[in-house]
Amino acid sequence: MKTFPMFLRMRDRDVAIFGGGEQAAQKCRLILKSEARLTVCWPDLDPELAGLAAGGRITWRRSIPQAAEMEHLSLCFIATGCPGLDASLHALAEAARVLVNVVDQPELCEAYTPSIVDRDPVVVAIGTEGTAPVLARQIKSRIEELLEPGLGRLAALAGHLRPAAAARLAPRARRDLWRWVFNGAPRESHRTGAERNAARLIKDAIAAGVAPKASTGTIALVGAGPGGADLITLRGVQRLQEADVIFYDRLVDTAVLELARRDAERVLVGKTPGAQSWPQDRINHVMVQAAREGRTVVRLKCGDPAVFGRLEEEIAAIRNAGLKLEIVPGITAASAAAARLETGLTQRGAVDSVTFISGQLRDGDASPDWGSHLKPGTALAIYMGVGHAAQIRDNLLAKGHLGTCPVDVVARIGHPGETLLSTTLADIEGDLAHAKITNPAILFIRNPKHPAAAQTPIPLRVAG
């Protein structure tokens, strides 16, 4: 991050714009949304700027000030349209130690103008450090769709009522109140135009000294997806932003955790090689205990919680405690791996069923009979199978499958060091060792109805 995003209080600050055309007018419209004092310096102004000057909304100065006269400025914009003159004015601003933005010349900018979503006092700024303004505008459009037009008025109402809430409610209760305001009935009423009703609901809750909520917390079992933060669902992000405490697995990408509320407690409960493990009973206990204390709990699992995630044990513990439960599905590793291979989990006319099967064995368990699942027209997606690749190979060969049967391996999907490997059943152990592939990984083995329908293997490739 080459620039540091920050919101500045603009009251009683002086801002100058050097230029008098459309580009200067664009910056003028932006700064006039703030409380800054704005001066436009240029001999001639276009009609829009001239009208603002005539109406007293801006100060018009017909000459460019010298460096010594610019020292009181907090920020200046240079928008003359002439590259040479822009560079000269930039030098003046630098000499005066003023933050400067030169329109369409990012290499001369010390400050960049973001794309802004304005729901005053809620403001979202999107910056690309001057590299991709079109992308910033695309992101702005998406956020505009997410935030209802009147959201700023609800935020302002909350701001007006904060002192009353602080006087009546303890810190924990205040946080519950505002969570309810922005996720519950008040926001829904405000969104539909019933702003007075929203205000009444909030005031009644403050007067009662408590936000309408259950006496105990909730637990959401959330799938984080197989890798990067952009593969978690919108609902998963919402639950992370509501959480008081997050119990997360070792394989969850740290970028996903950055989507959570900043003050949420984060507890790593995954099993790490060489370190002490959290038994499942202990995980169940701490989740239930946190919810009984009234906290909003997220149990964050890699991939989809319903696929090899010991989901049923956690569901049983939550239900036995009489707590509210929500399951938020995620993209499972097999789906992400197939997408990465640019193929389907099934193939019309060739593979009409797919079996998700574990390659990870518990101590004392017998090996799964992987080969019995690989019938004509089926595919196996073997989770965490790298460590038992030799056993998987021997089992399939014993069931009559050929050593030439193709195997695709996708390791560390969506993470740095992601690896794609195409091999055969006979060569899988040696090729995995040569490519230094370890878990987490998915092994794809297909037995199409018609051998000619098998896809062409992809070459070995290491990314990241």
XYZ file of C-alpha atoms in Angstrom:
464
model
C 0.000 0.000 0.000
C 1.785 3.109 -1.243
C -0.874 5.521 0.023
C -2.607 5.653 3.385
C -6.402 6.129 3.294
C -7.716 8.604 5.858
C -10.751 10.861 6.295
C -9.776 14.441 7.143
C -11.946 16.965 8.956
C -12.229 19.818 6.423
C -13.875 22.546 8.498
C -11.795 25.768 8.436
C -9.297 24.257 5.986
C -8.324 26.074 2.796
C -8.342 24.288 -0.548
C -7.383 25.799 -3.902
C -8.086 24.697 -7.456
C -5.807 25.985 -10.233
C -7.798 25.934 -13.459
C -11.074 27.230 -14.789
C -12.489 24.554 -17.093
C -14.465 21.334 -16.796
C -11.750 19.419 -14.933
C -11.550 22.198 -12.358
C -15.348 22.159 -12.082
C -15.309 18.411 -11.379
C -12.950 18.890 -8.449
C -14.971 21.868 -7.294
C -18.156 19.781 -7.100
C -16.297 17.279 -4.953
C -14.792 19.746 -2.481
C -18.073 21.649 -2.136
C -19.528 18.541 -0.497
C -17.154 19.237 2.399
C -16.879 22.180 4.825
C -13.579 23.442 3.389
C -13.044 27.030 2.193
C -12.534 26.798 -1.562
C -10.664 29.229 -3.812
C -10.455 28.847 -7.592
C -7.403 30.536 -9.122
C -7.613 31.211 -12.867
C -8.085 34.238 -15.142
C -11.309 32.975 -16.750
C -13.954 30.591 -15.402
C -16.406 28.401 -17.282
C -20.111 29.209 -16.715
C -20.540 26.678 -13.903
C -17.615 28.022 -11.880
C -18.543 31.607 -12.651
C -22.019 30.941 -11.272
C -20.580 29.465 -8.079
C -18.326 32.509 -7.670
C -21.246 34.897 -8.253
C -23.289 33.017 -5.653
C -20.526 33.276 -3.068
C -19.960 29.522 -2.819
C -16.340 29.813 -3.937
C -13.724 32.555 -3.866
C -12.408 33.540 -7.287
C -8.813 34.668 -7.583
C -7.764 35.729 -11.090
C -4.030 35.080 -10.580
C -1.926 32.163 -9.373
C -0.464 32.746 -5.883
C 3.260 32.421 -5.280
C 4.679 29.659 -3.101
C 4.788 31.807 0.041
C 1.093 32.647 -0.392
C 0.178 28.970 -0.734
C 1.568 27.825 2.605
C -1.795 28.111 4.361
C -3.419 25.625 1.959
C -4.261 22.123 3.150
C -4.727 20.776 -0.361
C -4.596 21.998 -3.923
C -5.784 20.630 -7.251
C -4.054 21.485 -10.512
C -6.332 21.229 -13.536
C -5.074 23.627 -16.200
C -5.098 21.137 -19.063
C -1.531 22.133 -20.024
C 1.129 19.560 -18.985
C 3.910 22.159 -18.833
C 1.912 24.580 -16.722
C 0.697 21.729 -14.518
C 4.333 20.789 -13.829
C 5.263 24.384 -12.986
C 2.352 24.767 -10.564
C 3.204 21.402 -9.049
C 6.703 22.712 -8.312
C 5.186 25.781 -6.609
C 2.945 23.603 -4.468
C 5.846 21.355 -3.516
C 7.902 24.386 -2.489
C 5.019 25.449 -0.235
C 4.768 21.906 1.178
C 1.122 21.609 0.140
C -0.528 18.287 -0.646
C -1.214 18.376 -4.365
C -3.328 16.506 -6.904
C -2.541 17.021 -10.584
C -5.463 15.873 -12.704
C -4.648 12.929 -15.008
C -0.962 12.953 -13.991
C -0.674 10.393 -11.158
C 3.127 10.596 -11.157
C 2.814 14.222 -9.944
C 0.191 13.472 -7.284
C 0.845 13.343 -3.570
C -2.890 12.977 -2.954
C -5.320 10.972 -5.069
C -9.017 11.614 -5.502
C -10.989 8.442 -4.786
C -14.288 7.366 -6.265
C -16.840 8.172 -3.581
C -20.105 6.601 -2.497
C -21.840 9.404 -0.630
C -24.439 8.547 1.994
C -23.417 11.425 4.212
C -22.314 10.908 6.950
C -21.577 7.411 5.610
C -18.874 7.832 2.963
C -17.082 5.051 1.116
C -13.905 5.980 -0.757
C -12.365 3.673 -3.370
C -8.825 4.385 -4.495
C -6.426 2.733 -6.916
C -3.464 5.129 -6.355
C -4.219 6.662 -9.732
C -3.606 3.416 -11.628
C -7.141 2.327 -12.582
C -9.858 4.976 -12.174
C -12.237 2.972 -14.385
C -11.959 0.027 -11.986
C -12.605 2.336 -9.030
C -15.798 3.524 -10.711
C -16.911 -0.069 -11.307
C -16.430 -0.865 -7.638
C -18.291 2.317 -6.727
C -21.252 1.187 -8.827
C -21.399 -2.145 -6.998
C -21.322 -0.473 -3.595
C -23.977 2.051 -4.678
C -26.272 -0.929 -5.281
C -25.588 -2.370 -1.827
C -26.274 0.794 0.198
C -29.800 2.147 0.143
C -30.095 5.881 -0.648
C -31.397 6.818 2.801
C -28.759 4.944 4.792
C -26.943 8.173 5.677
C -30.057 9.531 7.385
C -30.279 6.395 9.531
C -26.599 6.749 10.423
C -27.148 10.399 11.300
C -30.111 9.445 13.504
C -27.918 6.900 15.268
C -25.319 9.603 15.780
C -27.891 11.910 17.382
C -29.040 9.136 19.716
C -25.584 7.878 20.725
C -25.341 10.145 23.815
C -28.710 8.881 25.078
C -27.663 5.275 24.435
C -24.348 5.850 26.237
C -26.220 7.221 29.260
C -28.661 4.307 29.461
C -26.770 1.221 28.262
C -23.550 -0.527 29.238
C -20.910 -0.946 26.493
C -21.950 -4.509 25.634
C -25.627 -3.551 25.480
C -24.807 -0.553 23.268
C -23.059 -2.786 20.769
C -26.083 -5.108 20.739
C -28.337 -2.082 20.224
C -26.494 -0.770 17.187
C -26.186 -4.238 15.697
C -29.961 -4.548 15.974
C -30.476 -1.053 14.532
C -28.452 -1.732 11.395
C -29.406 -5.393 10.925
C -32.947 -5.548 12.248
C -36.308 -3.839 12.284
C -35.123 -0.199 12.443
C -33.088 -0.438 9.242
C -35.821 -2.352 7.461
C -38.402 0.274 8.447
C -36.069 3.076 7.406
C -35.313 1.361 4.090
C -39.028 1.215 3.230
C -39.582 4.901 4.019
C -40.984 4.514 7.531
C -38.278 6.702 9.063
C -40.398 7.906 11.981
C -41.179 4.328 12.944
C -37.481 3.460 12.805
C -36.691 6.364 15.119
C -39.433 5.318 17.529
C -38.128 1.726 17.651
C -34.628 2.918 18.497
C -35.800 5.418 21.127
C -38.024 2.795 22.761
C -35.112 0.359 22.950
C -32.872 3.017 24.513
C -35.593 3.920 27.037
C -35.976 0.229 27.915
C -32.217 -0.033 28.400
C -31.833 -3.060 26.142
C -32.004 -3.928 22.461
C -34.620 -6.510 21.432
C -32.640 -9.766 21.274
C -32.536 -13.251 22.612
C -31.047 -13.747 26.049
C -28.416 -16.038 24.550
C -26.155 -15.616 21.564
C -26.197 -17.443 18.256
C -23.779 -19.742 16.487
C -23.228 -19.701 12.730
C -21.246 -22.499 11.126
C -19.747 -20.704 8.127
C -17.920 -22.079 5.110
C -14.938 -19.886 4.241
C -14.479 -21.402 0.799
C -11.336 -23.117 -0.449
C -8.890 -20.217 -0.619
C -8.966 -16.503 -1.231
C -11.344 -14.107 0.464
C -13.264 -13.532 -2.776
C -14.628 -17.105 -2.637
C -16.621 -16.732 0.581
C -20.340 -16.023 0.170
C -21.914 -12.645 0.882
C -23.852 -14.192 3.765
C -20.605 -15.554 5.172
C -19.112 -12.047 5.091
C -22.192 -10.668 6.838
C -21.877 -13.210 9.638
C -18.184 -12.393 10.073
C -19.008 -8.712 10.382
C -21.617 -9.467 13.050
C -19.472 -11.858 15.079
C -18.203 -11.176 18.585
C -15.917 -14.208 18.459
C -14.664 -16.346 15.564
C -13.344 -19.878 16.039
C -11.455 -20.681 12.849
C -9.579 -23.588 11.301
C -5.888 -23.682 10.446
C -6.533 -23.800 6.684
C -8.715 -20.673 6.608
C -6.977 -17.960 4.586
C -6.011 -15.029 6.810
C -7.460 -12.688 4.158
C -10.900 -14.087 4.997
C -10.438 -13.056 8.629
C -9.766 -9.494 7.479
C -13.422 -9.369 6.413
C -14.485 -9.666 10.048
C -15.232 -6.832 12.422
C -11.963 -5.398 13.648
C -12.743 -5.893 17.343
C -14.021 -9.473 16.992
C -12.089 -12.003 19.044
C -10.348 -14.592 16.848
C -9.461 -18.024 18.167
C -7.489 -20.572 16.142
C -8.893 -24.029 16.909
C -7.465 -25.978 13.964
C -5.010 -28.799 14.262
C -1.478 -27.711 13.392
C 1.241 -30.284 12.717
C 3.760 -30.330 15.559
C 1.531 -28.338 17.886
C -1.111 -29.185 20.448
C -4.487 -29.943 18.851
C -7.918 -28.826 19.927
C -10.117 -31.907 20.488
C -13.574 -31.637 18.969
C -15.206 -31.760 22.413
C -13.213 -28.704 23.479
C -14.218 -26.793 20.317
C -17.861 -27.652 20.972
C -17.558 -26.501 24.588
C -16.003 -23.094 23.874
C -18.541 -22.347 21.125
C -21.488 -23.199 23.324
C -20.060 -21.337 26.305
C -19.495 -18.160 24.264
C -23.069 -18.257 22.949
C -24.474 -18.823 26.443
C -22.687 -15.631 27.478
C -24.797 -13.818 24.871
C -22.047 -13.521 22.270
C -22.544 -13.886 18.530
C -20.359 -16.806 17.503
C -18.998 -17.825 14.107
C -17.363 -21.201 13.610
C -15.370 -20.617 10.419
C -14.426 -23.713 8.453
C -12.405 -24.082 5.292
C -14.446 -25.029 2.212
C -17.995 -26.119 2.968
C -18.754 -27.047 6.592
C -20.947 -29.950 5.475
C -18.130 -31.702 3.584
C -15.668 -33.502 5.890
C -16.073 -30.707 8.411
C -17.319 -32.740 11.429
C -20.449 -30.658 11.106
C -22.807 -33.176 12.661
C -20.864 -33.192 15.949
C -21.035 -29.414 16.263
C -24.715 -29.324 15.298
C -25.485 -31.883 18.013
C -23.610 -29.878 20.641
C -25.405 -26.656 19.688
C -28.855 -28.252 19.631
C -28.276 -30.061 22.914
C -27.469 -26.668 24.451
C -30.741 -25.240 23.100
C -28.973 -22.532 21.123
C -29.906 -20.913 17.833
C -27.992 -22.375 14.897
C -27.353 -21.227 11.347
C -25.355 -23.058 8.675
C -23.831 -20.929 5.919
C -22.556 -23.160 3.114
C -19.301 -22.495 1.334
C -17.614 -23.531 -1.894
C -16.111 -26.945 -1.295
C -12.572 -27.705 -2.442
C -13.690 -30.189 -5.104
C -15.826 -27.579 -6.855
C -13.022 -25.022 -6.721
C -10.489 -27.568 -7.972
C -12.683 -28.534 -10.931
C -13.094 -24.857 -11.784
C -9.336 -24.392 -11.586
C -8.904 -27.315 -14.000
C -11.508 -25.698 -16.276
C -13.646 -28.820 -16.241
C -16.843 -30.052 -14.634
C -17.256 -32.415 -11.742
C -19.551 -34.336 -14.099
C -19.465 -34.693 -17.878
C -22.596 -35.314 -19.876
C -22.590 -38.790 -21.379
C -19.324 -39.744 -19.681
C -19.390 -39.026 -15.948
C -22.832 -38.752 -14.400
C -21.963 -39.161 -10.723
C -19.203 -37.943 -8.463
C -18.185 -39.200 -5.041
C -16.529 -37.041 -2.406
C -14.345 -39.317 -0.314
C -11.712 -38.713 2.325
C -8.111 -39.738 1.875
C -7.293 -38.870 5.478
C -7.343 -41.780 7.893
C -7.876 -41.667 11.633
C -5.565 -43.762 13.774
C -6.937 -47.281 13.955
C -9.409 -46.893 11.063
C -9.347 -49.279 8.135
C -8.514 -47.784 4.757
C -11.562 -46.768 2.684
C -12.304 -48.968 -0.293
C -11.688 -46.175 -2.792
C -11.703 -48.512 -5.798
C -15.217 -49.833 -5.170
C -16.587 -46.321 -5.762
C -14.892 -45.874 -9.130
C -17.441 -47.564 -11.374
C -17.924 -46.677 -15.076
C -19.496 -43.229 -15.367
C -18.211 -42.045 -12.001
C -15.484 -39.788 -10.677
C -13.740 -39.640 -7.325
C -12.804 -36.405 -5.617
C -10.454 -37.543 -2.857
C -9.886 -34.954 -0.137
C -6.529 -34.810 1.638
C -5.324 -37.875 -0.242
C -1.691 -36.991 -0.874
C -0.363 -38.658 2.265
C -2.023 -41.962 1.339
C -1.463 -41.828 -2.423
C 0.311 -45.197 -2.444
C -2.570 -46.886 -0.605
C -5.094 -45.278 -2.936
C -3.106 -46.479 -5.954
C -2.795 -50.034 -4.618
C -6.483 -50.193 -3.754
C -7.584 -49.057 -7.202
C -5.156 -51.367 -9.018
C -6.419 -54.267 -6.919
C -9.960 -53.457 -8.069
C -8.887 -53.845 -11.678
C -8.336 -50.215 -12.643
C -5.489 -49.642 -15.069
C -2.274 -47.941 -14.101
C -2.805 -45.600 -17.078
C -5.950 -44.187 -15.463
C -5.477 -40.372 -15.436
C -5.305 -38.490 -12.123
C -5.505 -34.715 -11.727
C -4.233 -33.144 -8.529
C -4.964 -29.615 -7.331
C -3.079 -28.553 -4.217
C -3.491 -25.386 -2.115
C -6.366 -24.101 -4.212
C -6.481 -20.312 -4.318
C -3.363 -19.914 -2.159
C 0.198 -18.925 -3.016
C 2.001 -22.031 -4.212
C -1.127 -23.509 -5.806
C -0.067 -26.574 -7.830
C -1.763 -28.418 -10.684
C -0.461 -31.870 -11.569
C -1.568 -34.318 -14.241
C -0.324 -37.860 -13.771
C -1.493 -41.471 -13.909
C -2.483 -43.941 -11.250
C 0.764 -45.863 -11.683
C 2.959 -42.766 -11.418
C 1.068 -40.812 -8.782
C 3.338 -41.496 -5.805
C 6.572 -40.599 -7.595
C 5.116 -37.552 -9.373
C 3.688 -36.154 -6.130
C 7.072 -36.531 -4.480
C 8.892 -34.978 -7.456
C 6.535 -31.971 -7.472
C 6.822 -31.717 -3.659
C 3.040 -31.647 -3.329
C 1.549 -32.032 0.130
C -1.924 -31.606 1.570
C -4.265 -29.760 1.377
C -5.060 -31.212 -2.030
C -7.804 -32.809 -4.098
C -7.169 -35.912 -6.218
C -9.514 -36.310 -9.191
C -9.833 -39.789 -10.682
C -12.400 -40.419 -13.442
C -13.761 -43.611 -14.939
C -15.853 -42.387 -17.893
C -18.446 -44.621 -19.544
C -16.479 -44.303 -22.748
C -12.683 -44.100 -22.338
C -12.418 -41.743 -25.299
C -14.413 -39.199 -23.314
C -11.617 -38.828 -20.775
C -10.164 -35.364 -20.856
C -6.641 -34.655 -22.033
C -4.371 -34.389 -18.973
C -3.015 -30.962 -18.111
C 0.731 -30.438 -17.679
C 2.439 -29.999 -14.347
C 2.374 -26.356 -13.297
C 3.326 -24.547 -10.117
C 1.808 -21.087 -9.601
C 2.536 -18.377 -7.040
